[in-house]
Amino acid sequence: MQRAPTSPERISVALGLCVVMLATLPRYMAGGHETRQTLIIFALALVAFAAIVQWRLLAVEARRRLPQLCKRLVVMLLLGMVVMGGWHALFTDWISWQVFISHGATLGVLLHALSLWWSGERHAG
């Protein structure tokens, strides 16, 4: 079975990666890591460009699914923030807000991607 080269699920994950990269910028700005900051900005531009190209390749009916997937992404990002907040409150000394949002966004996108994979596996089998 041939898979489509693009899907709204892939685009939602790419948008999530953009959010993660944006969430890491304050961390690198506060730490004075200009080289990492520049690399993140370049990577952000590349992933955003790829997401736009993939969106343009989507069929109209697939584009209609994207808003719902973006809502799901936002829910997972919020869940990632809550879980990381709880984790850091229970198991670590408080870290900076820059590290907190970076960790929370990363966990949220990971949860989003895993939930897409899990629901895809469930519907395929």
Coordinates of C-alpha atoms in Angstrom, one line a residue:
M1 CA 0.0 0.0 0.0
Q2 CA 1.4 3.4 -1.1
R3 CA 1.2 6.2 1.5
A4 CA 0.4 9.7 0.4
P5 CA 3.5 12.0 0.4
T6 CA 1.7 14.4 2.7
S7 CA -1.1 14.3 5.2
P8 CA -2.8 16.7 7.6
E9 CA -1.3 14.6 10.5
R10 CA 2.2 15.2 9.2
I11 CA 1.5 18.9 8.9
S12 CA 0.2 19.1 12.4
V13 CA 3.4 17.5 13.7
A14 CA 5.5 19.9 11.6
L15 CA 3.5 22.8 13.2
G16 CA 4.2 21.3 16.6
L17 CA 7.9 21.2 15.8
C18 CA 7.7 24.9 14.9
V19 CA 6.1 25.6 18.3
V20 CA 8.9 23.6 20.0
M21 CA 11.6 25.6 18.2
L22 CA 9.9 28.9 19.1
A23 CA 9.7 27.7 22.7
T24 CA 13.4 27.0 22.8
L25 CA 14.4 30.5 21.6
P26 CA 14.0 32.3 25.0
R27 CA 16.1 29.6 26.6
Y28 CA 19.0 30.1 24.2
M29 CA 18.6 33.9 24.3
A30 CA 18.8 33.9 28.1
G31 CA 21.8 31.6 28.0
G32 CA 23.7 33.7 25.4
H33 CA 23.8 30.8 22.9
E34 CA 23.7 32.9 19.7
T35 CA 24.9 30.1 17.5
R36 CA 22.2 27.7 18.7
Q37 CA 19.7 30.5 18.4
T38 CA 20.6 31.1 14.8
L39 CA 20.5 27.4 14.0
I40 CA 17.0 27.1 15.6
I41 CA 15.8 30.1 13.5
F42 CA 17.1 28.5 10.3
A43 CA 15.5 25.1 11.2
L44 CA 12.2 26.8 12.1
A45 CA 12.2 28.5 8.7
L46 CA 12.9 25.3 6.9
V47 CA 10.2 23.3 8.8
A48 CA 7.7 26.0 8.3
F49 CA 8.5 26.2 4.6
A50 CA 8.1 22.4 4.3
A51 CA 4.8 22.5 6.2
I52 CA 3.5 25.2 3.8
V53 CA 4.5 23.2 0.8
Q54 CA 2.9 20.1 2.2
W55 CA -0.3 22.0 2.9
R56 CA -0.4 23.2 -0.7
L57 CA -0.2 19.6 -1.8
L58 CA -3.1 18.5 0.4
A59 CA -6.5 17.6 -1.2
V60 CA -9.3 19.9 -0.1
E61 CA -10.9 17.2 2.0
A62 CA -7.6 16.6 3.8
R63 CA -7.2 20.4 4.5
R64 CA -10.6 20.3 6.3
R65 CA -9.1 17.9 8.8
L66 CA -6.2 20.1 9.7
P67 CA -8.1 22.5 12.1
Q68 CA -9.2 19.6 14.3
L69 CA -5.7 18.3 14.4
C70 CA -4.4 21.7 15.4
K71 CA -6.9 21.8 18.2
R72 CA -5.6 18.3 19.3
L73 CA -2.0 19.7 19.1
V74 CA -3.0 22.6 21.4
V75 CA -4.6 20.2 23.9
M76 CA -1.4 18.1 23.9
L77 CA 0.8 21.1 24.3
L78 CA -1.3 22.2 27.3
L79 CA -1.1 18.6 28.7
G80 CA 2.7 18.7 28.2
M81 CA 2.9 21.9 30.2
V82 CA 0.8 20.5 33.0
V83 CA 2.8 17.2 33.2
M84 CA 6.2 19.0 33.1
G85 CA 5.0 21.5 35.7
G86 CA 4.0 18.6 38.0
W87 CA 7.2 16.8 37.2
H88 CA 9.4 19.8 38.0
A89 CA 7.4 20.7 41.1
L90 CA 7.7 17.1 42.5
F91 CA 11.2 16.0 41.4
T92 CA 13.4 19.0 40.7
D93 CA 14.4 22.4 42.1
W94 CA 12.5 25.1 40.1
I95 CA 14.1 25.8 36.8
S96 CA 13.7 28.9 34.7
W97 CA 10.5 29.6 32.8
Q98 CA 12.5 29.3 29.6
V99 CA 13.4 25.7 30.3
F100 CA 9.9 24.9 31.5
I101 CA 8.2 26.1 28.3
S102 CA 10.8 24.3 26.3
H103 CA 10.3 21.0 28.1
G104 CA 6.5 21.4 28.2
A105 CA 6.3 22.1 24.5
T106 CA 8.6 19.2 23.7
L107 CA 6.5 16.8 25.7
G108 CA 3.3 18.1 24.2
V109 CA 4.5 17.5 20.6
L110 CA 5.7 14.1 21.6
L111 CA 2.3 13.2 23.1
H112 CA 0.6 14.6 19.9
A113 CA 2.7 12.5 17.6
L114 CA 2.3 9.4 19.8
S115 CA -1.5 9.9 19.9
L116 CA -1.7 10.2 16.1
W117 CA 0.4 7.1 15.8
W118 CA -1.7 5.2 18.3
S119 CA -5.0 6.2 16.8
G120 CA -3.7 5.4 13.3
E121 CA -2.6 1.9 14.5
R122 CA -6.0 1.4 16.1
H123 CA -7.9 2.3 12.9
A124 CA -5.6 0.3 10.7
G125 CA -5.9 -2.9 12.7

